[in-house]
Tab-separated table of C-alpha atoms (C1' of nucleotides) in Angstrom:
chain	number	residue	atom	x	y	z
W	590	UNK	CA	82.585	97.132	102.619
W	591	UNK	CA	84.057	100.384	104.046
W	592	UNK	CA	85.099	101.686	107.035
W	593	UNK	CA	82.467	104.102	106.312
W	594	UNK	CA	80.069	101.416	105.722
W	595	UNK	CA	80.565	100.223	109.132
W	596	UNK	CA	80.341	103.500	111.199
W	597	UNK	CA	77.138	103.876	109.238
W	598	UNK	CA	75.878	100.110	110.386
W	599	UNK	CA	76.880	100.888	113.920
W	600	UNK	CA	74.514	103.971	114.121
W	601	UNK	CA	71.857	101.753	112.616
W	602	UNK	CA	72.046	99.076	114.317
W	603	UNK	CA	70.607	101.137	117.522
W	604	UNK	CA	67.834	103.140	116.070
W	605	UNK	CA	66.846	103.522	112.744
W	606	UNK	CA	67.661	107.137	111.187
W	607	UNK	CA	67.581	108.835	107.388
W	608	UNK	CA	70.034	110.001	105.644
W	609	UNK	CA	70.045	113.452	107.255
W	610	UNK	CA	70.143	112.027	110.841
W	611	UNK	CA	73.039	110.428	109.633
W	612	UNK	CA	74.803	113.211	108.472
W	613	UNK	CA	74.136	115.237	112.010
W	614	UNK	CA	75.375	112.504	114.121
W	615	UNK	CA	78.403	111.869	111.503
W	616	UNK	CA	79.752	115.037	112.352
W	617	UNK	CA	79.442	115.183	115.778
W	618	UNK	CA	81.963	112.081	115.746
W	619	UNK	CA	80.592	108.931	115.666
W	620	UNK	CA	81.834	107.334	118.945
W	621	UNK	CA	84.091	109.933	118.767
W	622	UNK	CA	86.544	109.221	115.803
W	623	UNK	CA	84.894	108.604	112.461
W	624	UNK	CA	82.905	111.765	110.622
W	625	UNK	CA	81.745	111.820	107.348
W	626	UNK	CA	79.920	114.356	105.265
W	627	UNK	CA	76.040	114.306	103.274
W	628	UNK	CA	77.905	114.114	99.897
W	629	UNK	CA	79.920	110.977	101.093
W	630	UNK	CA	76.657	109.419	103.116
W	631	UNK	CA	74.357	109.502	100.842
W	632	UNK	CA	75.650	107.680	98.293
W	633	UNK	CA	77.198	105.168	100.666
W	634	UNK	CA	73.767	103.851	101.844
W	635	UNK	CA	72.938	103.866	98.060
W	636	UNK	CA	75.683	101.042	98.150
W	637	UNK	CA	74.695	99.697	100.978
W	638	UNK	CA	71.229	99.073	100.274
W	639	UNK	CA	72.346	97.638	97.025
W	640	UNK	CA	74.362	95.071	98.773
W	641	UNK	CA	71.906	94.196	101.052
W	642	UNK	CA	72.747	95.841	104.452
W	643	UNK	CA	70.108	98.148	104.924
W	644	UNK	CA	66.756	98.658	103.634
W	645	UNK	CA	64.839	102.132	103.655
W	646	UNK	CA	60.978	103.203	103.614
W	647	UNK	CA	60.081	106.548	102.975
W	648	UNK	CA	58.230	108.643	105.709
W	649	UNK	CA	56.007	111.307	104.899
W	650	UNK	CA	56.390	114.503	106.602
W	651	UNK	CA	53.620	117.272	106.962
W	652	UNK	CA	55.671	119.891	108.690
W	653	UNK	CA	58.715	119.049	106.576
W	654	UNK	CA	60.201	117.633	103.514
W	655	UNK	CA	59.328	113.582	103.696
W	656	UNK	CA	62.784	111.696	103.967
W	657	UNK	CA	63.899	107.778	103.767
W	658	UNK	CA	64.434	105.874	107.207
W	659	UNK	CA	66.819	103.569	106.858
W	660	UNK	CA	66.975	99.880	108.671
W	661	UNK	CA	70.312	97.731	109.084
W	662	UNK	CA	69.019	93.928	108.180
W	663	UNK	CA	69.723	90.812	109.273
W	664	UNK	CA	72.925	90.485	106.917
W	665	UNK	CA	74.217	93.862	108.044
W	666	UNK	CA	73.687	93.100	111.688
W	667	UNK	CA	75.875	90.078	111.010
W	668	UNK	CA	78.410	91.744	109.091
W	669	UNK	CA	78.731	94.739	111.587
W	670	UNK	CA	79.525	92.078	114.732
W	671	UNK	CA	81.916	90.155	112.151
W	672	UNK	CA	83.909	93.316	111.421
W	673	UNK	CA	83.826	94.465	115.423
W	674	UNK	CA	86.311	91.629	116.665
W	675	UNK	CA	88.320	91.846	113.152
W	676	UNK	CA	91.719	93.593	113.664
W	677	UNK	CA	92.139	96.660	111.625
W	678	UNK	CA	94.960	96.944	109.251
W	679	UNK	CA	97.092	99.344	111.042
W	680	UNK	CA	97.055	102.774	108.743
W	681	UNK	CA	99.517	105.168	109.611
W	682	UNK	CA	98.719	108.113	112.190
W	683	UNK	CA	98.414	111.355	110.399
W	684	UNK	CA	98.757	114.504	112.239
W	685	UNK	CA	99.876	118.114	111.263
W	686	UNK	CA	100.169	119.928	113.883
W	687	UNK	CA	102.463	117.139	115.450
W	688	UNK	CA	104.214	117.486	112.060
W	689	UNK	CA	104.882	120.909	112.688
W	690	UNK	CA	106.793	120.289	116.087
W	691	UNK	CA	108.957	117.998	113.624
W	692	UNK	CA	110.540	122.053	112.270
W	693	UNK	CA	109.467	123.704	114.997
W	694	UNK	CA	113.375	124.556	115.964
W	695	UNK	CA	113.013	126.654	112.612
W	696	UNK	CA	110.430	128.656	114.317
W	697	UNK	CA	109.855	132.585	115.922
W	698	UNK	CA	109.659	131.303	120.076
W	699	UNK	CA	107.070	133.835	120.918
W	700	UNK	CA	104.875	132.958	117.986
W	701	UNK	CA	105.768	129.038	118.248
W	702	UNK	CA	105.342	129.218	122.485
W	703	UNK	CA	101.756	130.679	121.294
W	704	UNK	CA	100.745	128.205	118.935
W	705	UNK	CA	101.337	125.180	121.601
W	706	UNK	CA	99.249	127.642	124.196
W	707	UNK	CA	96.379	127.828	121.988
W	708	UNK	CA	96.245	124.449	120.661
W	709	UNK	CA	96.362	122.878	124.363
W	710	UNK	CA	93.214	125.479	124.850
W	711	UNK	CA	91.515	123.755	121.976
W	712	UNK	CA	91.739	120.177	123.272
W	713	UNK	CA	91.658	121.302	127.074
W	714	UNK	CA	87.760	123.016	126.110
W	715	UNK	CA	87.660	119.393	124.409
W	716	UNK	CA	88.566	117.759	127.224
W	717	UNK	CA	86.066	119.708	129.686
W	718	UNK	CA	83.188	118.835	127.641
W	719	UNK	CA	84.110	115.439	127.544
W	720	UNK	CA	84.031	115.186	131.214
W	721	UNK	CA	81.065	116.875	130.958
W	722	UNK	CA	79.367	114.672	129.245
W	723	UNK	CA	80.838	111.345	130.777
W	724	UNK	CA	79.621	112.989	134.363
W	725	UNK	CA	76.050	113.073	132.610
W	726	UNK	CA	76.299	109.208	130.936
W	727	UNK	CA	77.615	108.069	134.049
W	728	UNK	CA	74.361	109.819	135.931
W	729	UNK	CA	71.614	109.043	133.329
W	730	UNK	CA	73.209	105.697	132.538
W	731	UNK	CA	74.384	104.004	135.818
W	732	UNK	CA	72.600	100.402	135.153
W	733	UNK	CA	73.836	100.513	131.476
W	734	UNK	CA	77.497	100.770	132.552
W	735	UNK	CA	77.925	97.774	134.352
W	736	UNK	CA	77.482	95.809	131.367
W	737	UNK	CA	79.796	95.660	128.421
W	738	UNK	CA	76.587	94.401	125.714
W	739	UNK	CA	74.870	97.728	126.554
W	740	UNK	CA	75.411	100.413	123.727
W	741	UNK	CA	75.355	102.710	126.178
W	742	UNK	CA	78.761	101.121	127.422
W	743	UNK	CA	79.880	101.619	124.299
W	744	UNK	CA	79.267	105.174	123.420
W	745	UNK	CA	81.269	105.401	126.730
W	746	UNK	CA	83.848	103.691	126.256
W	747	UNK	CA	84.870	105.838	123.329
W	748	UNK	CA	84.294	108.508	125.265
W	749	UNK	CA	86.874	107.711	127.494
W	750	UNK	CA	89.651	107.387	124.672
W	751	UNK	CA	88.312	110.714	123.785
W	752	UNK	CA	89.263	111.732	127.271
W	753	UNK	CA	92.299	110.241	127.451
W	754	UNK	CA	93.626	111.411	123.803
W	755	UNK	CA	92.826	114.711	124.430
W	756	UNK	CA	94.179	115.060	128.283
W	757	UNK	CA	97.505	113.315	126.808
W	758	UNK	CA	97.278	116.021	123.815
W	759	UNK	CA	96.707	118.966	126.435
W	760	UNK	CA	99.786	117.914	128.339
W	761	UNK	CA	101.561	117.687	125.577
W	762	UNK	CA	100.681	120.950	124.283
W	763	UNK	CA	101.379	122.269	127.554
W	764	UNK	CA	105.217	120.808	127.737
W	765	UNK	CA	105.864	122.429	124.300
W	766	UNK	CA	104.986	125.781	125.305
W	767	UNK	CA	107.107	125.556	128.530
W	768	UNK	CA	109.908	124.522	126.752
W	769	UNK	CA	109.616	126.942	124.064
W	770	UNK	CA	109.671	129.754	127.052
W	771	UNK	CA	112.299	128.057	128.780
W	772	UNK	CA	110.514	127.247	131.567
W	773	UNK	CA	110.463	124.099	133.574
W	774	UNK	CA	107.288	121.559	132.430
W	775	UNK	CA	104.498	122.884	134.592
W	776	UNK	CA	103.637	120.475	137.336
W	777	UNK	CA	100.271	118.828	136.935
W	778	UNK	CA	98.150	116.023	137.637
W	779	UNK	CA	101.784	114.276	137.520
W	780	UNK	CA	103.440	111.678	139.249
W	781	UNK	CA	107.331	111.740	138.388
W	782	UNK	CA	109.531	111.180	141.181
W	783	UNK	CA	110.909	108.000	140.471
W	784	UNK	CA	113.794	108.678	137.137
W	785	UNK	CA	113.589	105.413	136.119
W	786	UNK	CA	112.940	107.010	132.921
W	787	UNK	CA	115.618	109.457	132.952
W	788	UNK	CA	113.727	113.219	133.834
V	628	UNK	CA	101.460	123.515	98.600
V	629	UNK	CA	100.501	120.718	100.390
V	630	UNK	CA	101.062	118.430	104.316
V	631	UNK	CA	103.321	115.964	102.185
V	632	UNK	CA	105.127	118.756	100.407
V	633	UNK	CA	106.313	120.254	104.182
V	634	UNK	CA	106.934	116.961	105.558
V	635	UNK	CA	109.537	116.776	102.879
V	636	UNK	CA	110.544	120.679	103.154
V	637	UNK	CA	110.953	119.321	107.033
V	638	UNK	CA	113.244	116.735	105.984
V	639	UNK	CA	115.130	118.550	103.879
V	640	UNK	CA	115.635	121.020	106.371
V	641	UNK	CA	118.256	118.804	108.537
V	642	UNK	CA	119.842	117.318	105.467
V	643	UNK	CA	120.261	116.591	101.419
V	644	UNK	CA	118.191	113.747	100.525
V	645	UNK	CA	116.880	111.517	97.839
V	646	UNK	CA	113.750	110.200	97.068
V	647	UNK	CA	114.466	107.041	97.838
V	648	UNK	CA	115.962	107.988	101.564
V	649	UNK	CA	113.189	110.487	101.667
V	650	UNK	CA	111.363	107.577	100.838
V	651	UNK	CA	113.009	105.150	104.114
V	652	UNK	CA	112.537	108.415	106.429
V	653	UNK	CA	108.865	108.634	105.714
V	654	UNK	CA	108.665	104.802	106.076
V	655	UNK	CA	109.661	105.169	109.963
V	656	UNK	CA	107.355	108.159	110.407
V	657	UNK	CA	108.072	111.759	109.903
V	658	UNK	CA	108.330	112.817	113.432
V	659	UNK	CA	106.168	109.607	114.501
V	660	UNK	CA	103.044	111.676	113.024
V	661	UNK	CA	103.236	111.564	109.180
V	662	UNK	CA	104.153	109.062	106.314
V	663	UNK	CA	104.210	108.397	102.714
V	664	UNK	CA	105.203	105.672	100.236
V	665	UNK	CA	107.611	106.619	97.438
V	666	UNK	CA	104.466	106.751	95.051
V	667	UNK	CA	103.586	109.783	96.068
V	668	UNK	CA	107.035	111.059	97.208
V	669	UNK	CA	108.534	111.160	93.373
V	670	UNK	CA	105.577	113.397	92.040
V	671	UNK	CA	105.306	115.543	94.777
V	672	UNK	CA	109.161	115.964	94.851
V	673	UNK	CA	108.891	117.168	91.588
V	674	UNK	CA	105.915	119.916	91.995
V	675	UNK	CA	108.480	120.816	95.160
V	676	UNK	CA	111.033	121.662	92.282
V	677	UNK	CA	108.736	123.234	89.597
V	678	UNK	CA	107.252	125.656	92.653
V	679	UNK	CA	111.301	126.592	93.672
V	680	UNK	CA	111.045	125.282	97.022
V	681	UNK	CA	114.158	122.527	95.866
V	682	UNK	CA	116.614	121.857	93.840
V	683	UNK	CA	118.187	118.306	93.020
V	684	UNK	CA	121.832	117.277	91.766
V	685	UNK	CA	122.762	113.854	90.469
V	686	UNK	CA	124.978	112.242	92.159
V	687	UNK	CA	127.051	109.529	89.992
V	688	UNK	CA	127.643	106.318	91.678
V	689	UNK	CA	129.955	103.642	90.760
V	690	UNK	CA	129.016	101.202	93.411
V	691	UNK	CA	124.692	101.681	92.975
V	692	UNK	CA	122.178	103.156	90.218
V	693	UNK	CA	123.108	106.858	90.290
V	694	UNK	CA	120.276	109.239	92.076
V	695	UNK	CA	119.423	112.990	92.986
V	696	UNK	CA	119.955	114.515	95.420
V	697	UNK	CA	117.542	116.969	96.770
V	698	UNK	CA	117.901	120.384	98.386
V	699	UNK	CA	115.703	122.612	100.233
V	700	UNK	CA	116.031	126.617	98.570
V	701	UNK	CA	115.867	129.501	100.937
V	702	UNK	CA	112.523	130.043	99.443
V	703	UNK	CA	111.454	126.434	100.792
V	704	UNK	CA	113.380	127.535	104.031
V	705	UNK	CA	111.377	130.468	104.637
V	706	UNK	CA	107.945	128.924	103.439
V	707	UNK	CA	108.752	125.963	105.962
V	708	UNK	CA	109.540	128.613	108.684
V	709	UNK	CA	105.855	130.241	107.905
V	710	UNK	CA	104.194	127.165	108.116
V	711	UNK	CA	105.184	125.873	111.141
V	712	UNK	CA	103.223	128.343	113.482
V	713	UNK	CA	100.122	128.444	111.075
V	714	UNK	CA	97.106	127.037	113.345
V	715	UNK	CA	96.558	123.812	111.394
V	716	UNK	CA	92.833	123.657	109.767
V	717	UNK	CA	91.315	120.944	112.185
V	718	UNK	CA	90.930	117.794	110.258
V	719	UNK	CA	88.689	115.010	111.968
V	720	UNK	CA	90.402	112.297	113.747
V	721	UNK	CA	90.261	108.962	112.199
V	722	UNK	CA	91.109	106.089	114.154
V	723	UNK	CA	89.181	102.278	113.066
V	724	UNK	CA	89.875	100.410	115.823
V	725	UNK	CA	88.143	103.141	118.007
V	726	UNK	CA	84.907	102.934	116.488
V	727	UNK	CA	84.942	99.426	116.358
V	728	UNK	CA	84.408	100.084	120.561
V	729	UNK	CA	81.356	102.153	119.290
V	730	UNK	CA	79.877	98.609	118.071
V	731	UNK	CA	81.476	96.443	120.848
V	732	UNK	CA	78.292	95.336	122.372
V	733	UNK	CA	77.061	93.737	119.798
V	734	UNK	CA	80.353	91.438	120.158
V	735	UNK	CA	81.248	87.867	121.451
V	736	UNK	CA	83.000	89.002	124.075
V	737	UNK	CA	85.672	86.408	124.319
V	738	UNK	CA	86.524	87.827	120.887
V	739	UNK	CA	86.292	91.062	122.053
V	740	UNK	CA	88.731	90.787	125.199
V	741	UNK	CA	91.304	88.939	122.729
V	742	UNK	CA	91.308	91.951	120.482
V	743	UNK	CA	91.740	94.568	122.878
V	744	UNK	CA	94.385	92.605	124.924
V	745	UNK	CA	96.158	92.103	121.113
V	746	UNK	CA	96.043	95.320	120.480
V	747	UNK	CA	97.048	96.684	123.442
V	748	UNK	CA	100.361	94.745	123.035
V	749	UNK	CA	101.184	96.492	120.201
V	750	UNK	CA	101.217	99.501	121.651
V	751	UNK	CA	103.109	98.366	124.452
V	752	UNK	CA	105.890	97.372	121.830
V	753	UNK	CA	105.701	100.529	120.000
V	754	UNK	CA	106.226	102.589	123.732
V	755	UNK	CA	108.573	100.139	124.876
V	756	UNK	CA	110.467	100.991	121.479
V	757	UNK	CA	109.855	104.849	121.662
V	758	UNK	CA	111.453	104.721	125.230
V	759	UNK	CA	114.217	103.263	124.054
V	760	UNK	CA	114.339	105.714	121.319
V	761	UNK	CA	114.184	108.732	124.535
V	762	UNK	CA	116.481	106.997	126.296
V	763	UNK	CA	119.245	106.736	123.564
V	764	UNK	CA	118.285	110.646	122.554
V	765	UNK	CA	118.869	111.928	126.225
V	766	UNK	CA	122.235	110.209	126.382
V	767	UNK	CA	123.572	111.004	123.184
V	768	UNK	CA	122.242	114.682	122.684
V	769	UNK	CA	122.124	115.602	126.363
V	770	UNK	CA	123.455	119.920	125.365
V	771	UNK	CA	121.078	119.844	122.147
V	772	UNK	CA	117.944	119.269	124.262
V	773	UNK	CA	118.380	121.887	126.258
V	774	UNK	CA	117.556	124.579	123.698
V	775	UNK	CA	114.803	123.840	121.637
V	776	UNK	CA	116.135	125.690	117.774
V	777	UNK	CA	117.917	122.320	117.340
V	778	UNK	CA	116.443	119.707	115.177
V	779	UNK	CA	117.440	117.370	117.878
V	780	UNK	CA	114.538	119.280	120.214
V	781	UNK	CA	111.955	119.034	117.365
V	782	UNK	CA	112.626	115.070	116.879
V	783	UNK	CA	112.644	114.900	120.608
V	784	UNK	CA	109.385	116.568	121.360
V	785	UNK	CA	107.761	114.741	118.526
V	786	UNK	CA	108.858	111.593	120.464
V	787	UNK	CA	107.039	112.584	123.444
V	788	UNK	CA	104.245	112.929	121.880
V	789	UNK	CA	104.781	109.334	120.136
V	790	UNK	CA	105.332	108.621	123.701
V	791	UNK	CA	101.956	110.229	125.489
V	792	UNK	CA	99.752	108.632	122.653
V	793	UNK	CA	101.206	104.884	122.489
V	794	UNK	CA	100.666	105.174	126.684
V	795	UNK	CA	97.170	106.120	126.394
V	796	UNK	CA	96.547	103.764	123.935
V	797	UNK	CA	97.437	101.098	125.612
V	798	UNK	CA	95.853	102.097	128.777
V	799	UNK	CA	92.700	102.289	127.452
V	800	UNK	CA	92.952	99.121	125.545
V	801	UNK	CA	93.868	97.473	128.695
V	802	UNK	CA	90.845	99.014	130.300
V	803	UNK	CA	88.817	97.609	127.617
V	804	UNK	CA	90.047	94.367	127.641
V	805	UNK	CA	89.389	94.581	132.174
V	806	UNK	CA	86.139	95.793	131.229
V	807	UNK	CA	84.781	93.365	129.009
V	808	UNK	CA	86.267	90.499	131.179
V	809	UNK	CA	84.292	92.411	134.321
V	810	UNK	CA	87.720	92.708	136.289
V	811	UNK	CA	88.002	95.919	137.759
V	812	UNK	CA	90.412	97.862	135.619
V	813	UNK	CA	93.979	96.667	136.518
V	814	UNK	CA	95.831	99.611	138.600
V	815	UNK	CA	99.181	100.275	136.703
V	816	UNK	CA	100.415	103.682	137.083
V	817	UNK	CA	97.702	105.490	138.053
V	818	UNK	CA	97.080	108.019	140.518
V	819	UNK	CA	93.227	107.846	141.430
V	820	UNK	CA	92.586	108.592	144.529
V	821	UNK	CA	91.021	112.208	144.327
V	822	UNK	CA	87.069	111.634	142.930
V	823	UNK	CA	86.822	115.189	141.558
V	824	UNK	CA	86.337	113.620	138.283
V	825	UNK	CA	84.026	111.014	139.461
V	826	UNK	CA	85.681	107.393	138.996
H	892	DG	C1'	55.497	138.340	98.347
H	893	DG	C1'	60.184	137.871	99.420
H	894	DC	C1'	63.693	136.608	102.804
H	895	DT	C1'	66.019	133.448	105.796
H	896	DT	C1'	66.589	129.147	108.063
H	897	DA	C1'	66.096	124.287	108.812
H	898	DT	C1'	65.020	119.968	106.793
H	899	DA	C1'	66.024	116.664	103.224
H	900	DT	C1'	68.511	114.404	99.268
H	901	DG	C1'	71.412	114.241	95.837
H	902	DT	C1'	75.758	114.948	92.148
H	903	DC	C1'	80.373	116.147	90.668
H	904	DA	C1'	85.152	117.631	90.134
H	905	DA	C1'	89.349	117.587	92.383
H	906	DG	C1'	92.907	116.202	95.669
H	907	DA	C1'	95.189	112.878	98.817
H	908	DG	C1'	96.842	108.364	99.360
H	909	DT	C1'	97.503	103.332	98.186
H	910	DG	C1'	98.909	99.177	95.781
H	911	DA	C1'	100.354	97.424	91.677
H	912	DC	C1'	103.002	97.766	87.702
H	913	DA	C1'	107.295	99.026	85.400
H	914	DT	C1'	112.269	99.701	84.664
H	915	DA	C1'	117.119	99.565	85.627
H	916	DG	C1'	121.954	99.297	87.949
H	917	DT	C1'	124.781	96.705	91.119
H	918	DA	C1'	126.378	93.130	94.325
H	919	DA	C1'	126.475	88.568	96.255
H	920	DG	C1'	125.884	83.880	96.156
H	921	DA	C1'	124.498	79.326	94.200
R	1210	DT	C1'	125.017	82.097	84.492
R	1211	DC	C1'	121.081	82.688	86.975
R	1212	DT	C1'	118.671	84.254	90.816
R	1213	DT	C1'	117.885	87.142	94.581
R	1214	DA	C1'	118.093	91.387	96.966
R	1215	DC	C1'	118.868	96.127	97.524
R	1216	DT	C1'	119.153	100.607	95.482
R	1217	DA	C1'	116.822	103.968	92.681
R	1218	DT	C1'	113.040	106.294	90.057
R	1219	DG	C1'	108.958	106.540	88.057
R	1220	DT	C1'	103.593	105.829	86.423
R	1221	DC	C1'	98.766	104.512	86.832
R	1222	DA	C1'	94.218	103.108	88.238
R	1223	DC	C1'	91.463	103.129	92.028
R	1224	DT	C1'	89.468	104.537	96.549
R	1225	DC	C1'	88.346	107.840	100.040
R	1226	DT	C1'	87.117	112.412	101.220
R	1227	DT	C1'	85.980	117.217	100.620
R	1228	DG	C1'	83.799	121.424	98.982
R	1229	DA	C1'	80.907	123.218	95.785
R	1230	DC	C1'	76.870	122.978	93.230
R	1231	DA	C1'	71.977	121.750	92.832
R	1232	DT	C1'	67.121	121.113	94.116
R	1233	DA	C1'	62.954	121.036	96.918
R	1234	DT	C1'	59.671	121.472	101.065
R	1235	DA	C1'	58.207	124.056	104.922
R	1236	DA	C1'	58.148	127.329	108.739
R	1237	DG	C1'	58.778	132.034	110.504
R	1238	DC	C1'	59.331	136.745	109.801
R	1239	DC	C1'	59.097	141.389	107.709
DNA sequence: GGCTTATATGTCAAGAGTGACATAGTAAGA
DNA sequence: TCTTACTATGTCACTCTTGACATATAAGCC
């Protein structure tokens, strides 16, 4: 089974969708950090319908094209909560733009300093409609919260590493571009003070 | 030309390298935020070379197997340069163990705690091992740091950002781990206190 | 009727990356 | 002498992922 497989399961196994509701909901992040694409979906829950995962029945449509709705089974809903507590082989981080600050002393300062600017806009508009949407879950979803076996906790709670990678990629962005234009690491949201770590 | 390609142009930058130390380099992590086995590092090495971006010598050696030794060409150099500030196509983040959180619920939740306390762990050790790396840098390359055209900067700032994502990591793996145990979310470092972002 | 857009499902070629396989020189130790 | 380990360079089959190609229904609009 795939990693794909799995993200695939997870949407299943809290309402049953077709192929296409798959692929909308696939690239809006599922839980926040898996995507896939239609050409890599639909041939996936070919396999995992052939292995016994899911199982599909097809709807007929009047308004629109009739599609297949696909339900995780009994087996898959085991597998899925196997594969939850398993720990992941670690694969290795992959990330360009972080690779670029590897040769960024190569660089043209005014076009490097705007580079960091722009990318910590990116994940900062990130960030703000994460918050946005955790102010909503945590309105519409107060109950839900309190308990971990809710999915509703769960979307959360990859919400919040959403939040968190992209504040601590904001900040970072933010340093770059400071120090690229010589100027001292803007002060926010930070604590400091102490040197322990050597300012 | 290709990520893996200036990862190695990045490399080759700073010094004269073989495939096999290219190899050891991108073992530890290219700037913390890229890898590679040596699989792919000999062919792509080689399309480096047939595009003009390197050049390689043999180097005869009495002691080990003789190798070659790569350089980068001022064409590399300059393609390197051009890269470096070139807004990265955004590539979907991929992370396994965070959409395993998407499926937590449906988890025994002793199992669950265990695996988030695990994991968090490791990224304590990786921090606790990037903060040694920060605090060995600042001592022994105290002037280079101050300008940031040195390669010393670059590895530096890619190190904070090693830095920023091993702590958020393992913050939010700790929150999991409180969270799933129903603690309230142990108070390490934190600054709280505010509400505008609605605890 | 023709155009665009959204819904809906698929296939295929190509590239990136991995693990396994393969080969060989040299040193050190049993 | 044999084995092990490190250095050193390569190939290959396989998987994952993407972008392009392909097809079809249906609604809305001009």
């Amino acid at each position: 089974m795939t990693t794909l497989g799995y993200a695939i399961l997870g949407l299943l196994s809290r309402e049953d969708l077709s192929g296409y509701d798959l692929t909308r909901r696939m690239a809006g992040r599922v839980g926040y950090f898996w995507s896939a694409r239609h050409s890599q979906i639909y041939p996936e829950l070919a396999r995992l319908e052939d292995g016994g995962y899911v199982t599909h029945s097809v709807v007929e449509q009047s308004e629109r094209p009739d599609k297949k709705v696909y339900k995780i089974t009994a087996e898959g809903l085991d597998d899925l909560k196997a594969w939850v507590t398993q720990p992941p082989v670690p694969r290795p981080i992959r990330d360009e733009f972080t690779l670029k600050a590897y040769s960024v002393w190569l660089a043209d300062k005014e076009e490097a300093a705007r580079l960091y600017r722009e990318e910590g806009l990116r994940h900062e508009e990130q960030l703000a409609h994460y918050e946005e949407l955790r102010a909503w879950m945590q309105g519409a979803w107060r109950e839900d919260l309190t308990s971990t076996d809710s999915p509703e906790f769960a979307t959360y709670a990859t919400l919040r590493r959403g939040i968190g990678y992209e504040k601590e990629y904001a900040e970072w962005c933010r340093w770059m571009a400071d120090s690229i234009e010589r100027r001292e690491p803007s002060e926010k949201r930070k604590k400091s003070k102490s040197g322990k770590n050597g300012g």
